[in-house]
Amino acid sequence: MPVEQKKDRVILKHPKGSSVEILYYGATVISWLSVIGQGSQPVECLFVSSKAALDGSKPVRGGIPVVFPCFGAPSHPEHAKLSQHGFARSSTWNFDYVVMDNDAGVSVRLTLSPTPAIQSVYPHDFLLSYVVTLAEHQLSTDLHVTNKSDKPLEFQALLHNYIRAPANEVAVSNLQTLNYYDKTETTEGAQTAAKVESREIVDVRRFTDSVYENAPQHYYVAWPEGGVEIKTVNFKDVVVWNPKAEAGSKIGDMEVNGWDHYVCVEPGHVRGFFSLEPGQTWIGQQTITSPGSKSHSL
Ligand code: TA6
């Protein structure tokens, strides 16, 4: 069955063996099993902490959380009542319909409209839709934001990818010469000055929390036994994050040494706010390809 709807999630299965699992809570992709070689067993490409809550009690620690309408601590006057990373990842989305179901791929659409809980903290009328598409070796996740109100909707959006990888051997490329903001140096809310990325290859051997601005929207995340390629549209910025023990040990739902098993490479529009005119729709797209990932055993 290519699309299996369950009580709290939907599971997409590709005829060649890959699969993806999406919780309705947060529209959070919590598993992407991708087939690597012909006839090989699918490999899990995403990291979810063994201590993650999957019952809707709090945002999932791992997978692909959807960040909207603010990234990080709220800074926009309209976001004053929101929690870090906004409400999209902690709201229950609706299964809308199957977009595609054939040998090329399986795709579903989920939606989120203002619930009473959202309306109590956020003044805008909007429609979010999230289209998740599974191909044999690729996962695409597209966020559509429609402004249903009569005034401009100013937002940030980001796809918080937890890529399963041996963190100390990861190399993220295509970031050289970009301006970035080092959040490991900021105190609460303080802004750091921009740095310029001088490295051809960015690693996460130490605590890393870097917000790259005006990025190329095409990244390689490589490690000795595999890697993924990320291509995006409209996500002008990208964040690279790994808390290491320094910050990771303070994260309540992070498994012990969990930070050794992932790197977050997060396409977003997070420097500044996108202003969406009434009635208009903005679409941020990403496609992650697992060309040669081999199993990364924990
Ligand atoms: O995207 C990186 C980041 O903004 C880090 O600063 C860290 O806070 C991470 O997100 C996780 O945030 P969370 O609210 O999920 O604990």
mmCIF file with all atom_site columns, N, CA and C in Angstrom, residues 68-107:
data_model
loop_
_atom_site.group_PDB
_atom_site.id
_atom_site.type_symbol
_atom_site.label_atom_id
_atom_site.label_alt_id
_atom_site.label_comp_id
_atom_site.label_asym_id
_atom_site.label_entity_id
_atom_site.label_seq_id
_atom_site.pdbx_PDB_ins_code
_atom_site.Cartn_x
_atom_site.Cartn_y
_atom_site.Cartn_z
_atom_site.occupancy
_atom_site.B_iso_or_equiv
_atom_site.pdbx_formal_charge
_atom_site.auth_seq_id
_atom_site.auth_comp_id
_atom_site.auth_asym_id
_atom_site.auth_atom_id
_atom_site.pdbx_PDB_model_num
ATOM 1   N N  . PHE A 1 68  ? 8.048  27.718 11.485  1.00 0.00 ? 68  PHE A N  1
ATOM 2   C CA . PHE A 1 68  ? 7.221  28.824 10.952  1.00 0.00 ? 68  PHE A CA 1
ATOM 3   C C  . PHE A 1 68  ? 6.384  29.385 12.089  1.00 0.00 ? 68  PHE A C  1
ATOM 4   N N  . PRO A 1 69  ? 6.131  30.656 12.189  1.00 0.00 ? 69  PRO A N  1
ATOM 5   C CA . PRO A 1 69  ? 6.516  31.802 11.342  1.00 0.00 ? 69  PRO A CA 1
ATOM 6   C C  . PRO A 1 69  ? 7.782  32.510 11.828  1.00 0.00 ? 69  PRO A C  1
ATOM 7   N N  . CYS A 1 70  ? 8.441  31.909 12.859  1.00 0.00 ? 70  CYS A N  1
ATOM 8   C CA . CYS A 1 70  ? 9.672  32.554 13.335  1.00 0.00 ? 70  CYS A CA 1
ATOM 9   C C  . CYS A 1 70  ? 10.742 31.498 13.530  1.00 0.00 ? 70  CYS A C  1
ATOM 10  N N  . PHE A 1 71  ? 11.981 31.890 13.327  1.00 0.00 ? 71  PHE A N  1
ATOM 11  C CA . PHE A 1 71  ? 13.130 31.003 13.544  1.00 0.00 ? 71  PHE A CA 1
ATOM 12  C C  . PHE A 1 71  ? 13.842 31.465 14.815  1.00 0.00 ? 71  PHE A C  1
ATOM 13  N N  . GLY A 1 72  ? 14.098 30.481 15.715  1.00 0.00 ? 72  GLY A N  1
ATOM 14  C CA . GLY A 1 72  ? 14.769 30.871 16.954  1.00 0.00 ? 72  GLY A CA 1
ATOM 15  C C  . GLY A 1 72  ? 13.804 31.621 17.854  1.00 0.00 ? 72  GLY A C  1
ATOM 16  N N  . ALA A 1 73  ? 14.368 32.404 18.760  1.00 0.00 ? 73  ALA A N  1
ATOM 17  C CA . ALA A 1 73  ? 13.527 33.168 19.689  1.00 0.00 ? 73  ALA A CA 1
ATOM 18  C C  . ALA A 1 73  ? 12.769 34.237 18.886  1.00 0.00 ? 73  ALA A C  1
ATOM 19  N N  . PRO A 1 74  ? 11.439 34.400 19.142  1.00 0.00 ? 74  PRO A N  1
ATOM 20  C CA . PRO A 1 74  ? 10.666 35.380 18.368  1.00 0.00 ? 74  PRO A CA 1
ATOM 21  C C  . PRO A 1 74  ? 11.263 36.790 18.486  1.00 0.00 ? 74  PRO A C  1
ATOM 22  N N  . SER A 1 75  ? 11.291 37.508 17.346  1.00 0.00 ? 75  SER A N  1
ATOM 23  C CA . SER A 1 75  ? 11.832 38.879 17.396  1.00 0.00 ? 75  SER A CA 1
ATOM 24  C C  . SER A 1 75  ? 10.881 39.883 16.727  1.00 0.00 ? 75  SER A C  1
ATOM 25  N N  . HIS A 1 76  ? 9.867  39.380 16.046  1.00 0.00 ? 76  HIS A N  1
ATOM 26  C CA . HIS A 1 76  ? 8.913  40.265 15.350  1.00 0.00 ? 76  HIS A CA 1
ATOM 27  C C  . HIS A 1 76  ? 7.795  40.637 16.329  1.00 0.00 ? 76  HIS A C  1
ATOM 28  N N  . PRO A 1 77  ? 7.306  41.895 16.291  1.00 0.00 ? 77  PRO A N  1
ATOM 29  C CA . PRO A 1 77  ? 6.253  42.289 17.234  1.00 0.00 ? 77  PRO A CA 1
ATOM 30  C C  . PRO A 1 77  ? 5.035  41.356 17.206  1.00 0.00 ? 77  PRO A C  1
ATOM 31  N N  . GLU A 1 78  ? 4.703  40.835 16.014  1.00 0.00 ? 78  GLU A N  1
ATOM 32  C CA . GLU A 1 78  ? 3.523  39.956 15.921  1.00 0.00 ? 78  GLU A CA 1
ATOM 33  C C  . GLU A 1 78  ? 3.788  38.565 16.479  1.00 0.00 ? 78  GLU A C  1
ATOM 34  N N  . HIS A 1 79  ? 5.064  38.268 16.804  1.00 0.00 ? 79  HIS A N  1
ATOM 35  C CA . HIS A 1 79  ? 5.399  36.908 17.261  1.00 0.00 ? 79  HIS A CA 1
ATOM 36  C C  . HIS A 1 79  ? 5.628  36.860 18.771  1.00 0.00 ? 79  HIS A C  1
ATOM 37  N N  . ALA A 1 80  ? 5.266  37.955 19.431  1.00 0.00 ? 80  ALA A N  1
ATOM 38  C CA . ALA A 1 80  ? 5.630  38.095 20.855  1.00 0.00 ? 80  ALA A CA 1
ATOM 39  C C  . ALA A 1 80  ? 5.110  36.952 21.714  1.00 0.00 ? 80  ALA A C  1
ATOM 40  N N  . LYS A 1 81  ? 3.971  36.366 21.310  1.00 0.00 ? 81  LYS A N  1
ATOM 41  C CA . LYS A 1 81  ? 3.395  35.291 22.136  1.00 0.00 ? 81  LYS A CA 1
ATOM 42  C C  . LYS A 1 81  ? 3.828  33.899 21.686  1.00 0.00 ? 81  LYS A C  1
ATOM 43  N N  . LEU A 1 82  ? 4.687  33.814 20.693  1.00 0.00 ? 82  LEU A N  1
ATOM 44  C CA . LEU A 1 82  ? 5.080  32.509 20.144  1.00 0.00 ? 82  LEU A CA 1
ATOM 45  C C  . LEU A 1 82  ? 6.287  31.949 20.891  1.00 0.00 ? 82  LEU A C  1
ATOM 46  N N  . SER A 1 83  ? 6.430  30.624 20.815  1.00 0.00 ? 83  SER A N  1
ATOM 47  C CA . SER A 1 83  ? 7.626  29.991 21.393  1.00 0.00 ? 83  SER A CA 1
ATOM 48  C C  . SER A 1 83  ? 8.693  29.859 20.298  1.00 0.00 ? 83  SER A C  1
ATOM 49  N N  . GLN A 1 84  ? 9.878  29.461 20.755  1.00 0.00 ? 84  GLN A N  1
ATOM 50  C CA . GLN A 1 84  ? 11.005 29.304 19.818  1.00 0.00 ? 84  GLN A CA 1
ATOM 51  C C  . GLN A 1 84  ? 10.595 28.466 18.611  1.00 0.00 ? 84  GLN A C  1
ATOM 52  N N  . HIS A 1 85  ? 10.968 28.923 17.431  1.00 0.00 ? 85  HIS A N  1
ATOM 53  C CA . HIS A 1 85  ? 10.725 28.242 16.157  1.00 0.00 ? 85  HIS A CA 1
ATOM 54  C C  . HIS A 1 85  ? 9.246  28.208 15.745  1.00 0.00 ? 85  HIS A C  1
ATOM 55  N N  . GLY A 1 86  ? 8.400  28.938 16.483  1.00 0.00 ? 86  GLY A N  1
ATOM 56  C CA . GLY A 1 86  ? 7.023  29.101 16.037  1.00 0.00 ? 86  GLY A CA 1
ATOM 57  C C  . GLY A 1 86  ? 6.110  27.923 16.339  1.00 0.00 ? 86  GLY A C  1
ATOM 58  N N  . PHE A 1 87  ? 4.898  27.979 15.793  1.00 0.00 ? 87  PHE A N  1
ATOM 59  C CA . PHE A 1 87  ? 3.845  27.017 16.161  1.00 0.00 ? 87  PHE A CA 1
ATOM 60  C C  . PHE A 1 87  ? 3.676  25.864 15.164  1.00 0.00 ? 87  PHE A C  1
ATOM 61  N N  . ALA A 1 88  ? 4.270  25.945 13.967  1.00 0.00 ? 88  ALA A N  1
ATOM 62  C CA . ALA A 1 88  ? 3.991  24.903 12.948  1.00 0.00 ? 88  ALA A CA 1
ATOM 63  C C  . ALA A 1 88  ? 4.432  23.520 13.423  1.00 0.00 ? 88  ALA A C  1
ATOM 64  N N  . ARG A 1 89  ? 5.557  23.438 14.099  1.00 0.00 ? 89  ARG A N  1
ATOM 65  C CA . ARG A 1 89  ? 6.114  22.133 14.500  1.00 0.00 ? 89  ARG A CA 1
ATOM 66  C C  . ARG A 1 89  ? 5.407  21.556 15.732  1.00 0.00 ? 89  ARG A C  1
ATOM 67  N N  . SER A 1 90  ? 4.558  22.373 16.344  1.00 0.00 ? 90  SER A N  1
ATOM 68  C CA . SER A 1 90  ? 3.863  21.866 17.547  1.00 0.00 ? 90  SER A CA 1
ATOM 69  C C  . SER A 1 90  ? 2.348  21.962 17.384  1.00 0.00 ? 90  SER A C  1
ATOM 70  N N  . SER A 1 91  ? 1.901  21.986 16.135  1.00 0.00 ? 91  SER A N  1
ATOM 71  C CA . SER A 1 91  ? 0.459  21.961 15.838  1.00 0.00 ? 91  SER A CA 1
ATOM 72  C C  . SER A 1 91  ? 0.155  20.682 15.074  1.00 0.00 ? 91  SER A C  1
ATOM 73  N N  . THR A 1 92  ? -1.065 20.190 15.213  1.00 0.00 ? 92  THR A N  1
ATOM 74  C CA . THR A 1 92  ? -1.464 18.981 14.478  1.00 0.00 ? 92  THR A CA 1
ATOM 75  C C  . THR A 1 92  ? -2.031 19.378 13.117  1.00 0.00 ? 92  THR A C  1
ATOM 76  N N  . TRP A 1 93  ? -1.370 18.907 12.064  1.00 0.00 ? 93  TRP A N  1
ATOM 77  C CA . TRP A 1 93  ? -1.778 19.225 10.688  1.00 0.00 ? 93  TRP A CA 1
ATOM 78  C C  . TRP A 1 93  ? -2.847 18.228 10.232  1.00 0.00 ? 93  TRP A C  1
ATOM 79  N N  . ASN A 1 94  ? -3.500 18.581 9.132   1.00 0.00 ? 94  ASN A N  1
ATOM 80  C CA . ASN A 1 94  ? -4.530 17.709 8.559   1.00 0.00 ? 94  ASN A CA 1
ATOM 81  C C  . ASN A 1 94  ? -4.015 17.016 7.309   1.00 0.00 ? 94  ASN A C  1
ATOM 82  N N  . PHE A 1 95  ? -4.353 15.734 7.177   1.00 0.00 ? 95  PHE A N  1
ATOM 83  C CA . PHE A 1 95  ? -4.058 15.045 5.920   1.00 0.00 ? 95  PHE A CA 1
ATOM 84  C C  . PHE A 1 95  ? -5.033 15.549 4.866   1.00 0.00 ? 95  PHE A C  1
ATOM 85  N N  . ASP A 1 96  ? -4.507 16.071 3.761   1.00 0.00 ? 96  ASP A N  1
ATOM 86  C CA . ASP A 1 96  ? -5.390 16.663 2.748   1.00 0.00 ? 96  ASP A CA 1
ATOM 87  C C  . ASP A 1 96  ? -5.682 15.651 1.646   1.00 0.00 ? 96  ASP A C  1
ATOM 88  N N  . TYR A 1 97  ? -4.647 15.300 0.867   1.00 0.00 ? 97  TYR A N  1
ATOM 89  C CA . TYR A 1 97  ? -4.916 14.284 -0.172  1.00 0.00 ? 97  TYR A CA 1
ATOM 90  C C  . TYR A 1 97  ? -3.612 13.707 -0.731  1.00 0.00 ? 97  TYR A C  1
ATOM 91  N N  . VAL A 1 98  ? -3.764 12.618 -1.444  1.00 0.00 ? 98  VAL A N  1
ATOM 92  C CA . VAL A 1 98  ? -2.629 11.994 -2.136  1.00 0.00 ? 98  VAL A CA 1
ATOM 93  C C  . VAL A 1 98  ? -2.394 12.771 -3.428  1.00 0.00 ? 98  VAL A C  1
ATOM 94  N N  . VAL A 1 99  ? -1.215 13.331 -3.572  1.00 0.00 ? 99  VAL A N  1
ATOM 95  C CA . VAL A 1 99  ? -0.895 14.152 -4.750  1.00 0.00 ? 99  VAL A CA 1
ATOM 96  C C  . VAL A 1 99  ? -0.468 13.269 -5.924  1.00 0.00 ? 99  VAL A C  1
ATOM 97  N N  . MET A 1 100 ? 0.296  12.234 -5.610  1.00 0.00 ? 100 MET A N  1
ATOM 98  C CA . MET A 1 100 ? 0.838  11.366 -6.671  1.00 0.00 ? 100 MET A CA 1
ATOM 99  C C  . MET A 1 100 ? 1.064  9.983  -6.080  1.00 0.00 ? 100 MET A C  1
ATOM 100 N N  . ASP A 1 101 ? 0.816  8.980  -6.933  1.00 0.00 ? 101 ASP A N  1
ATOM 101 C CA . ASP A 1 101 ? 1.053  7.598  -6.480  1.00 0.00 ? 101 ASP A CA 1
ATOM 102 C C  . ASP A 1 101 ? 1.291  6.747  -7.713  1.00 0.00 ? 101 ASP A C  1
ATOM 103 N N  . ASN A 1 102 ? 2.580  6.724  -8.112  1.00 0.00 ? 102 ASN A N  1
ATOM 104 C CA . ASN A 1 102 ? 2.925  5.888  -9.287  1.00 0.00 ? 102 ASN A CA 1
ATOM 105 C C  . ASN A 1 102 ? 4.371  5.432  -9.153  1.00 0.00 ? 102 ASN A C  1
ATOM 106 N N  . ASP A 1 103 ? 4.898  4.791  -10.164 1.00 0.00 ? 103 ASP A N  1
ATOM 107 C CA . ASP A 1 103 ? 6.263  4.238  -10.065 1.00 0.00 ? 103 ASP A CA 1
ATOM 108 C C  . ASP A 1 103 ? 7.314  5.333  -9.899  1.00 0.00 ? 103 ASP A C  1
ATOM 109 N N  . ALA A 1 104 ? 6.982  6.564  -10.330 1.00 0.00 ? 104 ALA A N  1
ATOM 110 C CA . ALA A 1 104 ? 7.959  7.663  -10.193 1.00 0.00 ? 104 ALA A CA 1
ATOM 111 C C  . ALA A 1 104 ? 8.048  8.114  -8.738  1.00 0.00 ? 104 ALA A C  1
ATOM 112 N N  . GLY A 1 105 ? 6.931  8.040  -8.037  1.00 0.00 ? 105 GLY A N  1
ATOM 113 C CA . GLY A 1 105 ? 6.966  8.489  -6.645  1.00 0.00 ? 105 GLY A CA 1
ATOM 114 C C  . GLY A 1 105 ? 5.603  8.524  -6.002  1.00 0.00 ? 105 GLY A C  1
ATOM 115 N N  . VAL A 1 106 ? 5.652  8.803  -4.705  1.00 0.00 ? 106 VAL A N  1
ATOM 116 C CA . VAL A 1 106 ? 4.432  8.882  -3.898  1.00 0.00 ? 106 VAL A CA 1
ATOM 117 C C  . VAL A 1 106 ? 4.461  10.235 -3.185  1.00 0.00 ? 106 VAL A C  1
ATOM 118 N N  . SER A 1 107 ? 3.359  10.951 -3.217  1.00 0.00 ? 107 SER A N  1
ATOM 119 C CA . SER A 1 107 ? 3.356  12.314 -2.670  1.00 0.00 ? 107 SER A CA 1
ATOM 120 C C  . SER A 1 107 ? 2.025  12.595 -1.974  1.00 0.00 ? 107 SER A C  1
#
